[in-house]
Amino acid sequence: MPPRRVVTGRSQEPRQRFAEELRQLRAGSGASLRQLGERLGWDWSLFGKMEKGETLGGPEVVQALDQHYRTSGMLLVLWELARGDKTQFKERYRRYMTLEAEAVSLWHFAVSVLPGLLQTRGYARELLAAGGLTGDALTQQVEARLGRQELLEGEGAPPFRTILSEAVLRTALRDAVAWRQQLEYVAEVAERPNVTVQVLLQSAGLHGLSTTDVWFLRLAEGRTVAYTEHGYGGELIEESVAVERMQRAYDATRDLALSPAESRKFILRMLEEVPCDPST
């Protein structure tokens, strides 16, 4: 095992500590990033990003590094500590927002709530309020979410596909008028040439994304990143092996969903179940 070094004040921050350990271990081995990539079978640029603290990588690549450097699981422990750092969600989300704005195409799967790019003001407000936001903070977050929808508008708007589990469309808002407006908006957006909406019926059964809301972003340089999320956090995934595995699960889920035309008919049938006058 390589000799240990004294932990400085700067390296006590978990993410920095992890990146510094990676840099020191590679420097001690005398290998370049490219050589490390060739030896372990990963794209060498991933190791460069990990050493800069831009990404943490996935557990598979960290385990491979542990074995390569013979660090007896030390890197995996540091990786877990870095993932648990409370500042990381905000950092990852900010990075995701940057990548989303640069994406040349986007695709998505929803387990229980509509994606932000398809939410009306009423839906966004009720959802964010349920998460604990109030007052000015709630108003600001609603406006920020609606502002993101400009991404799908205009001549240069990227292609966007979303698969909505049936549960998304069965979980109505408390306000029937707002819920009707939301369903009408989804049906309207589904007619845009750059937007594809599919519905996955509950009768399709369990599948590889049954518990995972996920976004995929295709970037201009040709690579794809993924972002998984839940009500209290999210994770940006850039390691190619992990992204490809999730893409295969997405493709299999898409094959189970209704066609875009049948999906729009399903949404219109849902609209028929919502009274125009909530008092009736």
mmCIF file of N, CA and C in Angstrom, residues 50-152:
data_model
loop_
_atom_site.group_PDB
_atom_site.id
_atom_site.type_symbol
_atom_site.label_atom_id
_atom_site.label_comp_id
_atom_site.label_asym_id
_atom_site.label_seq_id
_atom_site.Cartn_x
_atom_site.Cartn_y
_atom_site.Cartn_z
ATOM 1 N N MET A 50 -12.557 13.194 -12.075
ATOM 2 C CA MET A 50 -12.592 12.768 -10.675
ATOM 3 C C MET A 50 -11.461 13.426 -9.889
ATOM 4 N N GLU A 51 -10.298 13.534 -10.493
ATOM 5 C CA GLU A 51 -9.163 14.145 -9.800
ATOM 6 C C GLU A 51 -9.336 15.654 -9.634
ATOM 7 N N LYS A 52 -10.175 16.270 -10.473
ATOM 8 C CA LYS A 52 -10.460 17.702 -10.338
ATOM 9 C C LYS A 52 -11.644 17.957 -9.416
ATOM 10 N N GLY A 53 -12.328 16.888 -8.995
ATOM 11 C CA GLY A 53 -13.497 17.049 -8.149
ATOM 12 C C GLY A 53 -14.751 17.405 -8.911
ATOM 13 N N GLU A 54 -14.730 17.290 -10.255
ATOM 14 C CA GLU A 54 -15.894 17.626 -11.058
ATOM 15 C C GLU A 54 -16.957 16.536 -10.995
ATOM 16 N N THR A 55 -16.552 15.304 -10.759
ATOM 17 C CA THR A 55 -17.475 14.189 -10.617
ATOM 18 C C THR A 55 -16.881 13.197 -9.636
ATOM 19 N N LEU A 56 -17.740 12.398 -9.019
ATOM 20 C CA LEU A 56 -17.263 11.378 -8.083
ATOM 21 C C LEU A 56 -17.121 10.021 -8.755
ATOM 22 N N GLY A 57 -17.723 9.862 -9.946
ATOM 23 C CA GLY A 57 -17.708 8.551 -10.572
ATOM 24 C C GLY A 57 -18.686 7.618 -9.869
ATOM 25 N N GLY A 58 -18.809 6.412 -10.396
ATOM 26 C CA GLY A 58 -19.700 5.429 -9.797
ATOM 27 C C GLY A 58 -18.939 4.428 -8.955
ATOM 28 N N PRO A 59 -19.661 3.570 -8.210
ATOM 29 C CA PRO A 59 -18.991 2.605 -7.333
ATOM 30 C C PRO A 59 -18.112 1.616 -8.072
ATOM 31 N N GLU A 60 -18.501 1.285 -9.330
ATOM 32 C CA GLU A 60 -17.695 0.307 -10.075
ATOM 33 C C GLU A 60 -16.292 0.835 -10.356
ATOM 34 N N VAL A 61 -16.212 2.095 -10.805
ATOM 35 C CA VAL A 61 -14.900 2.635 -11.142
ATOM 36 C C VAL A 61 -14.061 2.849 -9.882
ATOM 37 N N VAL A 62 -14.710 3.218 -8.767
ATOM 38 C CA VAL A 62 -13.967 3.419 -7.515
ATOM 39 C C VAL A 62 -13.439 2.082 -7.000
ATOM 40 N N GLN A 63 -14.227 1.034 -7.119
ATOM 41 C CA GLN A 63 -13.754 -0.292 -6.714
ATOM 42 C C GLN A 63 -12.568 -0.740 -7.571
ATOM 43 N N ALA A 64 -12.647 -0.428 -8.879
ATOM 44 C CA ALA A 64 -11.534 -0.783 -9.767
ATOM 45 C C ALA A 64 -10.266 -0.034 -9.370
ATOM 46 N N LEU A 65 -10.405 1.234 -8.987
ATOM 47 C CA LEU A 65 -9.253 2.020 -8.548
ATOM 48 C C LEU A 65 -8.688 1.474 -7.236
ATOM 49 N N ASP A 66 -9.575 1.091 -6.323
ATOM 50 C CA ASP A 66 -9.144 0.489 -5.058
ATOM 51 C C ASP A 66 -8.276 -0.742 -5.312
ATOM 52 N N GLN A 67 -8.725 -1.575 -6.233
ATOM 53 C CA GLN A 67 -7.975 -2.794 -6.551
ATOM 54 C C GLN A 67 -6.660 -2.470 -7.243
ATOM 55 N N HIS A 68 -6.716 -1.499 -8.160
ATOM 56 C CA HIS A 68 -5.518 -1.140 -8.912
ATOM 57 C C HIS A 68 -4.418 -0.585 -8.008
ATOM 58 N N TYR A 69 -4.822 0.287 -7.075
ATOM 59 C CA TYR A 69 -3.846 0.913 -6.186
ATOM 60 C C TYR A 69 -3.613 0.111 -4.898
ATOM 61 N N ARG A 70 -4.362 -0.975 -4.738
ATOM 62 C CA ARG A 70 -4.250 -1.823 -3.548
ATOM 63 C C ARG A 70 -4.477 -1.027 -2.261
ATOM 64 N N THR A 71 -5.540 -0.252 -2.270
ATOM 65 C CA THR A 71 -5.840 0.603 -1.112
ATOM 66 C C THR A 71 -6.874 -0.016 -0.173
ATOM 67 N N SER A 72 -7.178 -1.281 -0.363
ATOM 68 C CA SER A 72 -7.990 -2.062 0.590
ATOM 69 C C SER A 72 -9.326 -1.410 0.956
ATOM 70 N N GLY A 73 -10.004 -0.824 -0.031
ATOM 71 C CA GLY A 73 -11.317 -0.238 0.213
ATOM 72 C C GLY A 73 -11.303 1.199 0.697
ATOM 73 N N MET A 74 -10.111 1.774 0.893
ATOM 74 C CA MET A 74 -10.024 3.138 1.399
ATOM 75 C C MET A 74 -10.696 4.139 0.449
ATOM 76 N N LEU A 75 -10.502 3.971 -0.860
ATOM 77 C CA LEU A 75 -11.096 4.906 -1.814
ATOM 78 C C LEU A 75 -12.617 4.810 -1.804
ATOM 79 N N LEU A 76 -13.151 3.616 -1.654
ATOM 80 C CA LEU A 76 -14.596 3.465 -1.615
ATOM 81 C C LEU A 76 -15.186 4.149 -0.375
ATOM 82 N N VAL A 77 -14.481 4.066 0.744
ATOM 83 C CA VAL A 77 -14.928 4.750 1.957
ATOM 84 C C VAL A 77 -14.946 6.266 1.739
ATOM 85 N N LEU A 78 -13.873 6.800 1.151
ATOM 86 C CA LEU A 78 -13.806 8.244 0.883
ATOM 87 C C LEU A 78 -14.895 8.660 -0.101
ATOM 88 N N TRP A 79 -15.145 7.807 -1.080
ATOM 89 C CA TRP A 79 -16.188 8.089 -2.075
ATOM 90 C C TRP A 79 -17.551 8.187 -1.399
ATOM 91 N N GLU A 80 -17.832 7.258 -0.484
ATOM 92 C CA GLU A 80 -19.113 7.266 0.230
ATOM 93 C C GLU A 80 -19.243 8.518 1.103
ATOM 94 N N LEU A 81 -18.147 8.924 1.726
ATOM 95 C CA LEU A 81 -18.173 10.139 2.539
ATOM 96 C C LEU A 81 -18.443 11.366 1.663
ATOM 97 N N ALA A 82 -17.795 11.395 0.489
ATOM 98 C CA ALA A 82 -17.983 12.527 -0.417
ATOM 99 C C ALA A 82 -19.426 12.584 -0.913
ATOM 100 N N ARG A 83 -20.025 11.438 -1.193
ATOM 101 C CA ARG A 83 -21.422 11.402 -1.640
ATOM 102 C C ARG A 83 -22.371 11.881 -0.549
ATOM 103 N N GLY A 84 -21.993 11.684 0.703
ATOM 104 C CA GLY A 84 -22.852 12.074 1.812
ATOM 105 C C GLY A 84 -22.710 13.513 2.214
ATOM 106 N N ASP A 85 -21.781 14.231 1.597
ATOM 107 C CA ASP A 85 -21.572 15.641 1.926
ATOM 108 C C ASP A 85 -22.832 16.438 1.600
ATOM 109 N N LYS A 86 -23.351 17.200 2.549
ATOM 110 C CA LYS A 86 -24.620 17.895 2.383
ATOM 111 C C LYS A 86 -24.576 18.972 1.312
ATOM 112 N N THR A 87 -23.400 19.421 0.922
ATOM 113 C CA THR A 87 -23.331 20.470 -0.105
ATOM 114 C C THR A 87 -23.443 19.901 -1.506
ATOM 115 N N GLN A 88 -23.339 18.576 -1.636
ATOM 116 C CA GLN A 88 -23.215 18.008 -2.968
ATOM 117 C C GLN A 88 -24.496 18.080 -3.787
ATOM 118 N N PHE A 89 -25.668 17.952 -3.133
ATOM 119 C CA PHE A 89 -26.890 18.003 -3.930
ATOM 120 C C PHE A 89 -26.998 19.323 -4.683
ATOM 121 N N LYS A 90 -26.751 20.445 -3.987
ATOM 122 C CA LYS A 90 -26.843 21.739 -4.653
ATOM 123 C C LYS A 90 -25.830 21.848 -5.781
ATOM 124 N N GLU A 91 -24.613 21.347 -5.532
ATOM 125 C CA GLU A 91 -23.582 21.415 -6.568
ATOM 126 C C GLU A 91 -23.982 20.587 -7.786
ATOM 127 N N ARG A 92 -24.460 19.370 -7.524
ATOM 128 C CA ARG A 92 -24.858 18.504 -8.634
ATOM 129 C C ARG A 92 -26.028 19.111 -9.378
ATOM 130 N N TYR A 93 -26.998 19.686 -8.646
ATOM 131 C CA TYR A 93 -28.176 20.239 -9.307
ATOM 132 C C TYR A 93 -27.803 21.444 -10.162
ATOM 133 N N ARG A 94 -26.911 22.289 -9.651
ATOM 134 C CA ARG A 94 -26.462 23.434 -10.448
ATOM 135 C C ARG A 94 -25.777 22.951 -11.718
ATOM 136 N N ARG A 95 -24.947 21.931 -11.587
ATOM 137 C CA ARG A 95 -24.274 21.397 -12.772
ATOM 138 C C ARG A 95 -25.286 20.789 -13.733
ATOM 139 N N TYR A 96 -26.278 20.093 -13.177
ATOM 140 C CA TYR A 96 -27.309 19.521 -14.043
ATOM 141 C C TYR A 96 -28.032 20.623 -14.816
ATOM 142 N N MET A 97 -28.375 21.720 -14.147
ATOM 143 C CA MET A 97 -29.069 22.814 -14.814
ATOM 144 C C MET A 97 -28.225 23.377 -15.969
ATOM 145 N N THR A 98 -26.930 23.465 -15.746
ATOM 146 C CA THR A 98 -26.040 23.963 -16.797
ATOM 147 C C THR A 98 -26.050 23.012 -17.990
ATOM 148 N N LEU A 99 -25.951 21.718 -17.710
ATOM 149 C CA LEU A 99 -25.940 20.726 -18.777
ATOM 150 C C LEU A 99 -27.280 20.666 -19.501
ATOM 151 N N GLU A 100 -28.378 20.814 -18.741
ATOM 152 C CA GLU A 100 -29.699 20.786 -19.363
ATOM 153 C C GLU A 100 -29.828 21.897 -20.400
ATOM 154 N N ALA A 101 -29.326 23.078 -20.069
ATOM 155 C CA ALA A 101 -29.414 24.213 -20.989
ATOM 156 C C ALA A 101 -28.578 23.990 -22.246
ATOM 157 N N GLU A 102 -27.557 23.130 -22.155
ATOM 158 C CA GLU A 102 -26.665 22.879 -23.284
ATOM 159 C C GLU A 102 -27.049 21.639 -24.081
ATOM 160 N N ALA A 103 -28.001 20.846 -23.579
ATOM 161 C CA ALA A 103 -28.315 19.557 -24.184
ATOM 162 C C ALA A 103 -28.890 19.707 -25.591
ATOM 163 N N VAL A 104 -28.519 18.783 -26.474
ATOM 164 C CA VAL A 104 -29.063 18.776 -27.836
ATOM 165 C C VAL A 104 -30.293 17.877 -27.925
ATOM 166 N N SER A 105 -30.514 17.019 -26.939
ATOM 167 C CA SER A 105 -31.757 16.259 -26.817
ATOM 168 C C SER A 105 -31.890 15.785 -25.382
ATOM 169 N N LEU A 106 -33.153 15.581 -24.936
ATOM 170 C CA LEU A 106 -33.428 15.173 -23.564
ATOM 171 C C LEU A 106 -34.475 14.070 -23.585
ATOM 172 N N TRP A 107 -34.345 13.105 -22.699
ATOM 173 C CA TRP A 107 -35.407 12.133 -22.511
ATOM 174 C C TRP A 107 -35.513 11.778 -21.037
ATOM 175 N N HIS A 108 -36.711 11.323 -20.629
ATOM 176 C CA HIS A 108 -37.054 11.344 -19.213
ATOM 177 C C HIS A 108 -38.066 10.252 -18.889
ATOM 178 N N PHE A 109 -38.034 9.764 -17.652
ATOM 179 C CA PHE A 109 -39.069 8.862 -17.159
ATOM 180 C C PHE A 109 -39.568 9.368 -15.816
ATOM 181 N N ALA A 110 -40.895 9.409 -15.638
ATOM 182 C CA ALA A 110 -41.499 9.906 -14.403
ATOM 183 C C ALA A 110 -42.226 8.787 -13.679
ATOM 184 N N VAL A 111 -41.916 8.605 -12.405
ATOM 185 C CA VAL A 111 -42.573 7.587 -11.586
ATOM 186 C C VAL A 111 -43.887 8.101 -11.014
ATOM 187 N N SER A 112 -43.879 9.318 -10.432
ATOM 188 C CA SER A 112 -45.066 9.758 -9.703
ATOM 189 C C SER A 112 -45.475 11.206 -9.938
ATOM 190 N N VAL A 113 -44.579 12.067 -10.438
ATOM 191 C CA VAL A 113 -44.949 13.462 -10.685
ATOM 192 C C VAL A 113 -44.486 13.882 -12.069
ATOM 193 N N LEU A 114 -45.156 14.871 -12.619
ATOM 194 C CA LEU A 114 -44.796 15.386 -13.935
ATOM 195 C C LEU A 114 -43.428 16.064 -13.898
ATOM 196 N N PRO A 115 -42.683 15.990 -14.989
ATOM 197 C CA PRO A 115 -41.398 16.703 -15.031
ATOM 198 C C PRO A 115 -41.616 18.204 -15.035
ATOM 199 N N GLY A 116 -40.661 18.937 -14.490
ATOM 200 C CA GLY A 116 -40.781 20.385 -14.399
ATOM 201 C C GLY A 116 -41.037 21.044 -15.733
ATOM 202 N N LEU A 117 -40.508 20.479 -16.818
ATOM 203 C CA LEU A 117 -40.675 21.077 -18.142
ATOM 204 C C LEU A 117 -42.117 21.019 -18.637
ATOM 205 N N LEU A 118 -42.971 20.227 -17.977
ATOM 206 C CA LEU A 118 -44.368 20.108 -18.395
ATOM 207 C C LEU A 118 -45.347 20.630 -17.348
ATOM 208 N N GLN A 119 -44.855 21.203 -16.262
ATOM 209 C CA GLN A 119 -45.748 21.623 -15.179
ATOM 210 C C GLN A 119 -46.360 23.003 -15.424
ATOM 211 N N THR A 120 -47.631 23.131 -15.086
ATOM 212 C CA THR A 120 -48.276 24.433 -15.083
ATOM 213 C C THR A 120 -47.957 25.142 -13.763
ATOM 214 N N ARG A 121 -48.321 26.396 -13.688
ATOM 215 C CA ARG A 121 -48.071 27.156 -12.461
ATOM 216 C C ARG A 121 -48.801 26.522 -11.267
ATOM 217 N N GLY A 122 -50.052 26.130 -11.481
ATOM 218 C CA GLY A 122 -50.819 25.540 -10.394
ATOM 219 C C GLY A 122 -50.219 24.243 -9.888
ATOM 220 N N TYR A 123 -49.758 23.412 -10.807
ATOM 221 C CA TYR A 123 -49.156 22.126 -10.436
ATOM 222 C C TYR A 123 -47.845 22.360 -9.683
ATOM 223 N N ALA A 124 -47.008 23.237 -10.225
ATOM 224 C CA ALA A 124 -45.718 23.504 -9.591
ATOM 225 C C ALA A 124 -45.901 24.068 -8.189
ATOM 226 N N ARG A 125 -46.856 24.956 -8.024
ATOM 227 C CA ARG A 125 -47.072 25.572 -6.710
ATOM 228 C C ARG A 125 -47.529 24.528 -5.692
ATOM 229 N N GLU A 126 -48.492 23.679 -6.063
ATOM 230 C CA GLU A 126 -48.986 22.688 -5.105
ATOM 231 C C GLU A 126 -47.897 21.670 -4.773
ATOM 232 N N LEU A 127 -47.131 21.264 -5.773
ATOM 233 C CA LEU A 127 -46.075 20.282 -5.543
ATOM 234 C C LEU A 127 -44.982 20.832 -4.640
ATOM 235 N N LEU A 128 -44.522 22.047 -4.919
ATOM 236 C CA LEU A 128 -43.452 22.634 -4.128
ATOM 237 C C LEU A 128 -43.925 22.976 -2.718
ATOM 238 N N ALA A 129 -45.185 23.380 -2.580
ATOM 239 C CA ALA A 129 -45.730 23.655 -1.256
ATOM 240 C C ALA A 129 -45.801 22.372 -0.435
ATOM 241 N N ALA A 130 -46.125 21.251 -1.093
ATOM 242 C CA ALA A 130 -46.167 19.967 -0.391
ATOM 243 C C ALA A 130 -44.785 19.579 0.121
ATOM 244 N N GLY A 131 -43.730 20.088 -0.551
ATOM 245 C CA GLY A 131 -42.365 19.823 -0.117
ATOM 246 C C GLY A 131 -41.889 20.741 0.985
ATOM 247 N N GLY A 132 -42.739 21.690 1.418
ATOM 248 C CA GLY A 132 -42.403 22.531 2.563
ATOM 249 C C GLY A 132 -42.098 23.980 2.251
ATOM 250 N N LEU A 133 -42.103 24.372 0.974
ATOM 251 C CA LEU A 133 -41.815 25.772 0.627
ATOM 252 C C LEU A 133 -43.033 26.653 0.898
ATOM 253 N N THR A 134 -42.777 27.879 1.346
ATOM 254 C CA THR A 134 -43.844 28.838 1.612
ATOM 255 C C THR A 134 -43.383 30.240 1.213
ATOM 256 N N GLY A 135 -44.320 31.159 1.151
ATOM 257 C CA GLY A 135 -44.008 32.571 0.976
ATOM 258 C C GLY A 135 -43.179 32.893 -0.250
ATOM 259 N N ASP A 136 -42.220 33.804 -0.090
ATOM 260 C CA ASP A 136 -41.388 34.255 -1.201
ATOM 261 C C ASP A 136 -40.557 33.124 -1.787
ATOM 262 N N ALA A 137 -40.087 32.225 -0.946
ATOM 263 C CA ALA A 137 -39.278 31.103 -1.438
ATOM 264 C C ALA A 137 -40.090 30.241 -2.389
ATOM 265 N N LEU A 138 -41.356 30.013 -2.057
ATOM 266 C CA LEU A 138 -42.235 29.234 -2.927
ATOM 267 C C LEU A 138 -42.450 29.944 -4.257
ATOM 268 N N THR A 139 -42.744 31.223 -4.192
ATOM 269 C CA THR A 139 -42.974 31.997 -5.419
ATOM 270 C C THR A 139 -41.743 31.987 -6.316
ATOM 271 N N GLN A 140 -40.574 32.160 -5.733
ATOM 272 C CA GLN A 140 -39.334 32.175 -6.511
ATOM 273 C C GLN A 140 -39.078 30.834 -7.183
ATOM 274 N N GLN A 141 -39.328 29.753 -6.455
ATOM 275 C CA GLN A 141 -39.088 28.420 -7.030
ATOM 276 C C GLN A 141 -40.082 28.107 -8.142
ATOM 277 N N VAL A 142 -41.322 28.534 -7.981
ATOM 278 C CA VAL A 142 -42.313 28.330 -9.040
ATOM 279 C C VAL A 142 -41.891 29.072 -10.300
ATOM 280 N N GLU A 143 -41.480 30.332 -10.147
ATOM 281 C CA GLU A 143 -41.067 31.129 -11.305
ATOM 282 C C GLU A 143 -39.834 30.521 -11.975
ATOM 283 N N ALA A 144 -38.903 30.048 -11.168
ATOM 284 C CA ALA A 144 -37.694 29.429 -11.717
ATOM 285 C C ALA A 144 -38.050 28.179 -12.511
ATOM 286 N N ARG A 145 -38.987 27.389 -11.984
ATOM 287 C CA ARG A 145 -39.380 26.160 -12.680
ATOM 288 C C ARG A 145 -40.071 26.479 -13.996
ATOM 289 N N LEU A 146 -40.960 27.455 -13.989
ATOM 290 C CA LEU A 146 -41.653 27.828 -15.227
ATOM 291 C C LEU A 146 -40.686 28.421 -16.247
ATOM 292 N N GLY A 147 -39.666 29.121 -15.745
ATOM 293 C CA GLY A 147 -38.676 29.700 -16.641
ATOM 294 C C GLY A 147 -37.902 28.653 -17.418
ATOM 295 N N ARG A 148 -37.728 27.468 -16.817
ATOM 296 C CA ARG A 148 -37.005 26.386 -17.496
ATOM 297 C C ARG A 148 -37.729 25.930 -18.756
ATOM 298 N N GLN A 149 -39.045 26.140 -18.814
ATOM 299 C CA GLN A 149 -39.824 25.619 -19.935
ATOM 300 C C GLN A 149 -39.514 26.315 -21.249
ATOM 301 N N GLU A 150 -38.820 27.470 -21.176
ATOM 302 C CA GLU A 150 -38.397 28.139 -22.406
ATOM 303 C C GLU A 150 -37.459 27.252 -23.214
ATOM 304 N N LEU A 151 -36.853 26.272 -22.544
ATOM 305 C CA LEU A 151 -35.947 25.350 -23.220
ATOM 306 C C LEU A 151 -36.638 24.618 -24.364
ATOM 307 N N LEU A 152 -37.935 24.333 -24.208
ATOM 308 C CA LEU A 152 -38.670 23.553 -25.211
ATOM 309 C C LEU A 152 -39.369 24.424 -26.244
#
